[in-house]
């Protein structure tokens, strides 16, 4: 029982050396669950990355497995005590009832010793998918999880050797820095290259001029991807024939590349939906539809990537090709609320630094998700929408959400300035909460502010009892307009307004 639990938690439990490194070997399920805390959806991609990283761990510790195999082969286990008296009696039990007489640990040692040790090849990964579907976020999450060094690089800054830009060896230099200058760690690290679709060949025809930032980069990456000893400048930068070099073996470095591959769905559509007539002819589809794009990305073949602009030699070095799908409305709502560093949690903490509560209703979350889907910018578009929505709120709240003493001093200075200018005194109490509902999220009106002693919990209780209250409060956009029977809320709840700060807008 205990041995099974240890195997489930830490992974490999064979041999003395792997036991020593057990804490570093995360199981695919553990990696998947960690990714699940930060990234919504993309089940198949998480599985592929979890398996790829887990296998990379096992490949990194392959020499320890070889030592365990050699020890098990040289020193056969002799069973004593409660175990079967001999191997022959154990085999007879297997023949009789199909159940071994060996302990679980001993059975695993026997299996390991019976398999010849071979070198494990790496399986580089390609991630396809629309923008804002979580590709880069998964890489950043992996960087936090991995005990091996992981570097995230951008393919757009790479150029062919001898031209302005970074050489491909700069990826290995960054990995060497990330590993703290430890060459052994560097040679079992992970390199994630984003925006790989930006180095695609610009056209099928061979141009007179060299494609130094496209096909040239793909050709330069070939030797590194396959696994070879590469001379990396010790100080970084350009190669200097008289400079010092670090020889890095890339055979055990895992490469994960990702890109949006915009337009790839049209290439797949042309291949799948050949022009034909008759009852068996495929129906025309809208390739701009997110579901159609997702299904096409799942059916990508090497010939499609070649037509997109990647050379066959480059594609052949990536045996694992997985695709992310565009987020649905429900998943957008999950992105806003569920991950550890979700946007709503970030803004809640941002306002909490001033002692102000922040709340977005379910209708507001749905409206934000629909707006992001309409803009087709993925999960990244959610922050753009919230920044625009809360701009005036974040301008007003820090000045009006102070402690009573600080608020008193601020009001005193403001009143003195007003009196000297012949204006009216400021008598508003500090802000205690920011309330974003459906109309506010859709841009129909600004969010609501609650002022002391009113709290967000109190406002929500009133809104549950009177759903039309928020609209009546929002209609109080001028000084002369009232709220009818809600006069007790006039000074406690209001729409976000720059008020006396209107001069900033005029400027």
XYZ file of C-alpha atoms in Angstrom:
507
model
C 0.000 0.000 0.000
C 2.674 2.515 1.020
C 4.861 1.587 -1.956
C 1.961 2.114 -4.349
C 1.223 5.532 -2.844
C 4.868 6.550 -3.196
C 4.870 5.449 -6.821
C 1.714 7.417 -7.514
C 3.093 10.610 -5.975
C 6.668 10.713 -7.124
C 6.826 8.538 -10.206
C 9.580 6.032 -10.748
C 10.394 3.758 -7.787
C 12.965 1.375 -9.265
C 16.518 1.033 -7.969
C 18.416 2.863 -5.288
C 19.477 5.882 -7.358
C 16.045 6.716 -8.759
C 14.753 6.604 -5.165
C 17.231 9.329 -4.300
C 15.967 11.540 -7.130
C 12.303 10.658 -6.653
C 11.356 14.159 -5.504
C 12.490 15.597 -8.843
C 10.451 13.251 -11.026
C 6.905 14.583 -11.398
C 4.321 12.243 -12.846
C 2.371 13.338 -15.949
C -0.786 13.633 -13.833
C 0.969 15.920 -11.341
C 2.241 18.152 -14.160
C -1.226 18.166 -15.758
C -2.911 19.196 -12.507
C -0.394 21.993 -12.004
C -1.063 23.267 -15.538
C -4.780 22.986 -14.823
C -4.449 25.501 -11.990
C -3.304 28.199 -14.422
C -4.673 27.289 -17.871
C -8.336 26.666 -18.734
C -9.256 23.938 -21.220
C -6.753 22.555 -23.774
C -6.928 19.023 -22.338
C -4.964 17.292 -25.101
C -2.187 19.897 -25.157
C -1.735 19.634 -21.389
C -1.524 15.857 -21.716
C 1.092 16.090 -24.483
C 3.225 18.579 -22.532
C 2.891 16.565 -19.308
C 4.011 13.349 -20.992
C 6.781 15.129 -22.905
C 8.220 16.817 -19.803
C 7.898 13.632 -17.704
C 9.713 11.571 -20.345
C 12.333 14.296 -20.510
C 12.924 13.869 -16.763
C 13.360 10.126 -17.239
C 15.767 10.684 -20.116
C 17.731 13.162 -17.983
C 18.172 10.513 -15.289
C 18.817 7.658 -17.741
C 22.313 7.028 -16.378
C 20.816 6.376 -12.953
C 18.450 3.826 -14.443
C 21.422 2.189 -16.146
C 23.209 1.929 -12.813
C 20.120 0.411 -11.187
C 19.826 -2.096 -14.040
C 23.478 -3.092 -13.720
C 23.131 -3.574 -9.966
C 19.971 -5.665 -10.345
C 21.626 -7.854 -12.993
C 24.857 -8.323 -11.021
C 23.177 -8.976 -7.668
C 20.030 -11.088 -7.995
C 17.593 -10.668 -5.141
C 17.351 -13.603 -2.732
C 13.976 -13.865 -1.069
C 13.794 -14.664 2.638
C 11.271 -14.456 5.435
C 7.669 -13.937 4.417
C 8.477 -14.049 0.677
C 8.617 -17.219 -1.432
C 11.560 -19.500 -0.598
C 12.991 -19.585 -4.119
C 12.527 -18.268 -7.641
C 11.299 -21.663 -8.793
C 8.528 -21.715 -6.206
C 7.617 -18.137 -7.179
C 7.372 -19.125 -10.848
C 5.258 -22.122 -9.897
C 2.875 -19.782 -8.093
C 2.657 -17.634 -11.197
C 1.859 -20.679 -13.291
C -0.703 -21.915 -10.794
C -2.677 -18.804 -9.977
C -1.232 -16.051 -12.197
C -0.077 -14.127 -9.098
C 3.610 -13.530 -8.373
C 5.169 -14.321 -5.031
C 7.636 -11.451 -5.283
C 7.111 -8.203 -3.413
C 6.161 -5.184 -5.490
C 9.638 -3.651 -5.216
C 11.354 -6.914 -6.101
C 9.022 -7.460 -9.038
C 9.924 -4.048 -10.392
C 13.613 -4.789 -10.026
C 13.165 -8.011 -11.974
C 11.348 -6.189 -14.791
C 14.042 -3.521 -14.956
C 16.852 -6.064 -14.970
C 15.199 -8.046 -17.770
C 15.108 -5.068 -20.171
C 18.258 -3.957 -21.971
C 19.309 -0.370 -21.356
C 19.009 1.728 -24.507
C 19.447 5.426 -25.203
C 16.181 7.355 -25.148
C 15.522 9.756 -28.012
C 13.736 13.006 -27.345
C 10.319 13.881 -28.766
C 10.220 17.581 -29.613
C 6.769 19.194 -29.557
C 4.965 21.640 -31.872
C 1.990 23.612 -30.481
C -0.493 25.053 -32.972
C -3.437 27.236 -32.115
C -5.076 30.656 -32.304
C -3.810 33.637 -30.358
C -4.878 33.906 -26.744
C -5.529 30.184 -26.271
C -2.876 29.626 -23.578
C 0.252 28.440 -25.432
C 2.683 30.930 -23.890
C 1.009 30.711 -20.469
C 1.560 26.955 -20.408
C 5.245 27.498 -21.147
C 5.547 30.031 -18.313
C 3.782 27.629 -15.956
C 6.137 24.819 -16.959
C 9.095 27.079 -16.199
C 7.851 27.402 -12.604
C 7.229 23.656 -12.255
C 10.382 22.228 -13.777
C 13.446 21.413 -11.748
C 15.405 21.390 -15.000
C 16.321 24.786 -16.525
C 13.733 26.081 -18.983
C 14.159 29.104 -21.206
C 11.428 30.901 -23.192
C 12.688 32.549 -26.377
C 11.146 34.354 -29.327
C 11.787 33.203 -32.886
C 11.248 36.682 -34.369
C 14.610 37.992 -33.127
C 16.619 35.132 -34.660
C 18.483 35.503 -37.950
C 20.879 33.454 -40.028
C 24.522 33.545 -38.956
C 26.340 36.677 -40.129
C 23.308 38.977 -40.281
C 21.933 41.585 -37.902
C 20.020 39.871 -35.116
C 20.608 36.995 -32.728
C 22.231 33.743 -33.827
C 20.462 30.494 -32.963
C 23.298 29.705 -30.533
C 21.938 32.503 -28.338
C 19.172 30.087 -27.265
C 21.788 27.762 -25.784
C 23.604 30.682 -24.171
C 20.375 31.758 -22.421
C 19.815 28.180 -21.275
C 23.388 28.066 -19.925
C 22.722 31.263 -17.984
C 19.410 29.903 -16.680
C 21.199 26.807 -15.358
C 23.654 28.961 -13.412
C 26.586 28.099 -15.629
C 26.238 24.362 -14.942
C 26.979 22.584 -18.224
C 25.397 19.292 -17.115
C 22.113 21.037 -16.250
C 22.248 22.942 -19.518
C 22.482 19.714 -21.511
C 19.228 18.372 -20.007
C 17.227 21.589 -20.138
C 14.112 22.629 -22.073
C 13.916 25.395 -24.694
C 10.530 26.870 -25.599
C 10.522 28.893 -28.833
C 7.448 31.065 -29.316
C 6.174 32.625 -32.550
C 7.763 29.852 -34.621
C 5.309 30.514 -37.458
C 6.983 33.902 -38.011
C 10.108 32.221 -39.444
C 8.118 30.397 -42.126
C 9.277 30.704 -45.720
C 7.652 33.751 -47.281
C 6.691 31.985 -50.505
C 6.996 28.767 -52.463
C 9.243 30.354 -55.100
C 12.966 30.641 -54.390
C 13.932 34.297 -54.194
C 17.188 35.764 -55.441
C 17.797 37.296 -52.013
C 18.257 35.112 -48.962
C 15.424 34.700 -46.447
C 17.720 35.311 -43.472
C 14.963 35.660 -40.885
C 12.795 32.855 -42.245
C 14.070 29.753 -43.974
C 17.635 30.627 -43.000
C 16.718 30.377 -39.308
C 15.018 27.012 -39.861
C 18.153 25.659 -41.505
C 20.337 26.995 -38.696
C 18.121 25.306 -36.090
C 18.328 21.859 -37.715
C 21.612 20.758 -36.140
C 20.551 22.007 -32.699
C 17.165 20.268 -32.848
C 18.565 16.937 -33.979
C 21.246 16.784 -31.318
C 24.874 17.749 -31.844
C 27.763 19.417 -30.081
C 27.447 23.173 -30.627
C 30.059 25.824 -29.876
C 28.401 28.575 -27.860
C 30.236 31.870 -27.196
C 31.179 31.979 -23.513
C 30.332 35.662 -23.213
C 27.301 35.569 -25.513
C 26.785 37.767 -28.543
C 28.388 37.146 -31.915
C 30.857 34.356 -32.572
C 34.454 35.464 -32.380
C 37.045 33.030 -33.835
C 39.496 34.108 -31.129
C 36.923 33.998 -28.337
C 36.237 31.273 -25.809
C 33.515 28.738 -26.540
C 31.408 26.340 -24.487
C 30.681 23.007 -26.137
C 27.042 22.096 -25.499
C 25.591 18.717 -26.479
C 21.954 19.257 -27.496
C 21.040 15.554 -27.749
C 19.095 15.676 -24.454
C 17.683 19.211 -24.718
C 13.920 19.163 -25.282
C 12.542 21.711 -27.759
C 8.942 22.947 -27.650
C 7.908 25.388 -30.378
C 4.590 27.195 -30.694
C 2.841 29.570 -33.045
C -0.580 30.843 -34.041
C -0.133 29.708 -37.681
C -2.784 32.123 -38.927
C -4.064 30.984 -42.315
C -3.124 27.326 -41.830
C -6.825 26.433 -41.674
C -7.228 27.519 -45.307
C -4.429 25.167 -46.374
C -6.026 22.256 -44.493
C -9.428 23.143 -45.960
C -8.075 23.028 -49.508
C -6.596 19.587 -48.858
C -9.637 18.148 -47.078
C -12.410 19.685 -49.165
C -11.329 18.868 -52.699
C -13.595 20.350 -55.316
C -16.072 17.663 -56.342
C -19.738 17.128 -57.106
C -22.268 14.482 -56.193
C -23.776 13.050 -53.037
C -20.380 12.368 -51.444
C -19.049 15.884 -52.006
C -18.070 17.688 -48.760
C -20.180 20.657 -47.692
C -18.636 24.122 -47.685
C -17.534 25.254 -44.250
C -16.780 28.621 -42.696
C -13.071 28.477 -41.909
C -13.385 31.639 -39.800
C -15.541 29.768 -37.286
C -13.595 28.878 -34.131
C -14.897 25.293 -33.985
C -14.051 24.696 -37.640
C -10.551 26.110 -37.137
C -10.045 23.847 -34.126
C -11.085 20.741 -36.059
C -8.788 21.698 -38.954
C -5.819 22.244 -36.631
C -6.413 18.748 -35.220
C -6.096 17.328 -38.753
C -2.840 19.098 -39.649
C -0.317 16.947 -41.524
C 3.342 17.639 -42.375
C 2.381 18.559 -45.956
C 0.182 21.376 -44.596
C 3.047 22.796 -42.539
C 5.293 22.562 -45.588
C 2.773 24.513 -47.641
C 2.628 27.079 -44.823
C 6.379 27.665 -45.140
C 8.239 25.266 -42.854
C 10.880 23.135 -44.560
C 10.417 19.321 -44.409
C 13.690 18.791 -42.521
C 12.483 21.142 -39.782
C 9.065 19.492 -39.477
C 10.566 16.008 -39.342
C 12.397 16.846 -36.127
C 9.095 17.376 -34.271
C 7.290 14.041 -33.911
C 4.596 15.432 -31.581
C 2.152 17.952 -33.113
C -0.774 19.127 -30.941
C -3.152 22.041 -31.290
C -4.979 24.333 -28.907
C -8.555 25.390 -29.575
C -10.148 28.816 -29.339
C -11.789 29.405 -25.971
C -15.574 29.210 -25.663
C -17.712 31.670 -23.715
C -17.832 29.373 -20.677
C -14.061 28.948 -20.771
C -13.604 32.723 -21.021
C -15.628 33.092 -17.819
C -13.413 30.448 -16.222
C -10.309 32.354 -17.335
C -11.660 35.426 -15.553
C -12.307 33.676 -12.241
C -10.762 30.215 -11.752
C -6.963 30.239 -12.379
C -4.640 31.104 -9.513
C -3.759 34.454 -11.092
C -7.089 35.099 -12.839
C -7.885 38.643 -13.951
C -10.701 39.152 -11.441
C -8.397 38.014 -8.614
C -5.703 40.405 -9.861
C -8.024 43.406 -9.915
C -9.542 42.362 -6.593
C -6.071 42.437 -5.054
C -5.227 45.681 -6.863
C -8.208 47.452 -5.274
C -7.692 45.668 -1.947
C -4.335 47.440 -1.611
C -6.455 50.565 -1.019
C -8.894 48.723 1.249
C -11.561 48.695 -1.485
C -13.607 45.621 -2.364
C -14.182 44.613 -5.998
C -16.951 42.461 -7.446
C -18.092 41.449 -10.929
C -21.536 39.858 -11.263
C -22.173 36.712 -13.287
C -23.925 38.830 -15.919
C -20.863 41.073 -16.024
C -18.521 38.112 -16.515
C -20.678 36.815 -19.381
C -20.704 40.236 -21.030
C -16.916 40.520 -20.789
C -16.517 37.049 -22.307
C -18.868 37.856 -25.206
C -17.013 41.096 -25.942
C -13.659 39.274 -26.017
C -15.045 36.602 -28.347
C -16.386 39.284 -30.683
C -12.948 40.935 -30.859
C -11.292 37.535 -31.625
C -8.246 38.299 -29.496
C -8.575 35.315 -27.156
C -7.930 35.476 -23.432
C -5.472 38.363 -23.899
C -8.370 40.536 -25.023
C -9.991 40.246 -21.593
C -7.334 42.420 -19.966
C -7.684 45.014 -22.719
C -11.432 45.184 -22.111
C -11.085 45.405 -18.317
C -8.388 48.080 -18.523
C -10.631 50.254 -20.690
C -13.637 49.566 -18.463
C -11.873 50.354 -15.175
C -9.662 53.225 -16.362
C -11.675 56.011 -14.713
C -12.346 53.814 -11.686
C -8.638 53.225 -11.103
C -8.062 56.955 -11.544
C -10.667 57.953 -8.951
C -10.449 55.213 -6.315
C -6.867 55.686 -4.986
C -7.641 59.316 -4.107
C -11.024 58.599 -2.524
C -10.350 55.296 -0.771
C -8.144 56.472 2.059
C -8.141 55.892 5.789
C -10.359 58.330 7.750
C -7.369 60.433 8.891
C -5.785 60.502 5.419
C -9.162 61.190 3.847
C -9.713 64.041 6.325
C -6.364 65.591 5.435
C -7.015 65.194 1.715
C -10.481 66.762 2.044
C -9.071 69.586 4.129
C -6.496 70.428 1.460
C -9.126 70.088 -1.288
C -11.589 72.296 0.616
C -8.970 74.956 1.159
C -8.179 74.929 -2.542
C -11.896 75.080 -3.354
C -12.520 77.954 -0.976
C -9.645 79.933 -2.433
C -11.118 79.306 -5.895
C -14.635 80.151 -4.737
C -15.954 76.610 -5.121
C -17.972 74.294 -2.890
C -16.511 72.126 -0.155
C -15.962 68.415 -0.686
C -17.991 66.270 1.725
C -17.922 62.778 0.185
C -16.931 59.822 2.376
C -14.234 57.297 1.308
C -14.940 54.620 -1.300
C -15.419 51.069 0.035
C -16.243 49.039 -3.086
C -16.365 48.833 -6.893
C -19.357 47.015 -8.420
C -19.352 45.853 -12.068
C -22.585 44.386 -13.408
C -23.813 43.525 -16.915
C -24.600 47.078 -18.134
C -21.233 48.321 -16.859
C -19.363 45.436 -18.509
C -21.154 46.145 -21.807
C -20.102 49.795 -21.635
C -23.652 51.126 -21.203
C -22.631 53.018 -18.064
C -19.658 53.253 -15.671
C -19.262 50.855 -12.707
C -20.867 51.674 -9.357
C -18.939 52.908 -6.326
C -20.034 52.339 -2.733
C -19.018 54.815 -0.052
C -18.600 54.387 3.688
C -20.575 53.084 5.583
C -22.176 51.214 2.622
C -20.378 47.995 1.633
C -20.542 45.830 -1.467
C -22.266 43.086 0.532
C -24.940 45.564 1.572
C -25.403 46.797 -1.998
C -25.675 43.240 -3.327
C -28.326 42.434 -0.715
C -30.373 45.439 -1.820
C -29.953 44.567 -5.494
C -31.196 41.024 -4.860
C -34.308 42.444 -3.234
C -34.771 45.137 -5.897
C -33.160 44.202 -9.274
C -34.029 47.589 -10.825
C -32.151 49.536 -8.185
C -28.856 49.584 -10.105
C -30.478 51.186 -13.172
C -32.157 53.853 -11.048
C -28.881 54.619 -9.318
C -27.121 54.844 -12.663
C -29.632 57.429 -13.928
C -28.316 59.867 -11.348
C -25.777 61.268 -13.793
C -26.341 64.947 -13.016
C -26.498 66.842 -9.748
C -30.165 67.714 -10.112
C -31.463 64.226 -10.909
C -32.554 62.122 -7.926
C -33.235 58.471 -7.344
C -36.878 58.700 -6.409
C -37.450 56.573 -3.343
C -33.763 55.724 -3.007
C -32.687 59.010 -1.446
C -30.911 57.136 1.370
C -28.424 55.799 -1.183
C -27.655 59.079 -2.932
C -24.476 59.682 -0.940
C -23.547 56.017 -0.491
C -23.737 54.632 -4.063
C -22.871 56.439 -7.283
C -21.576 55.788 -10.765
C -17.868 56.337 -11.343
C -17.363 59.969 -12.258
C -14.271 62.136 -12.408
C -16.297 64.915 -10.798
C -13.886 67.643 -9.737
C -11.177 65.934 -11.807
C -12.966 66.810 -15.034
C -10.228 69.360 -15.673
C -7.900 66.441 -16.441
C -10.167 65.398 -19.294
C -10.342 68.938 -20.623
C -6.561 69.121 -20.591
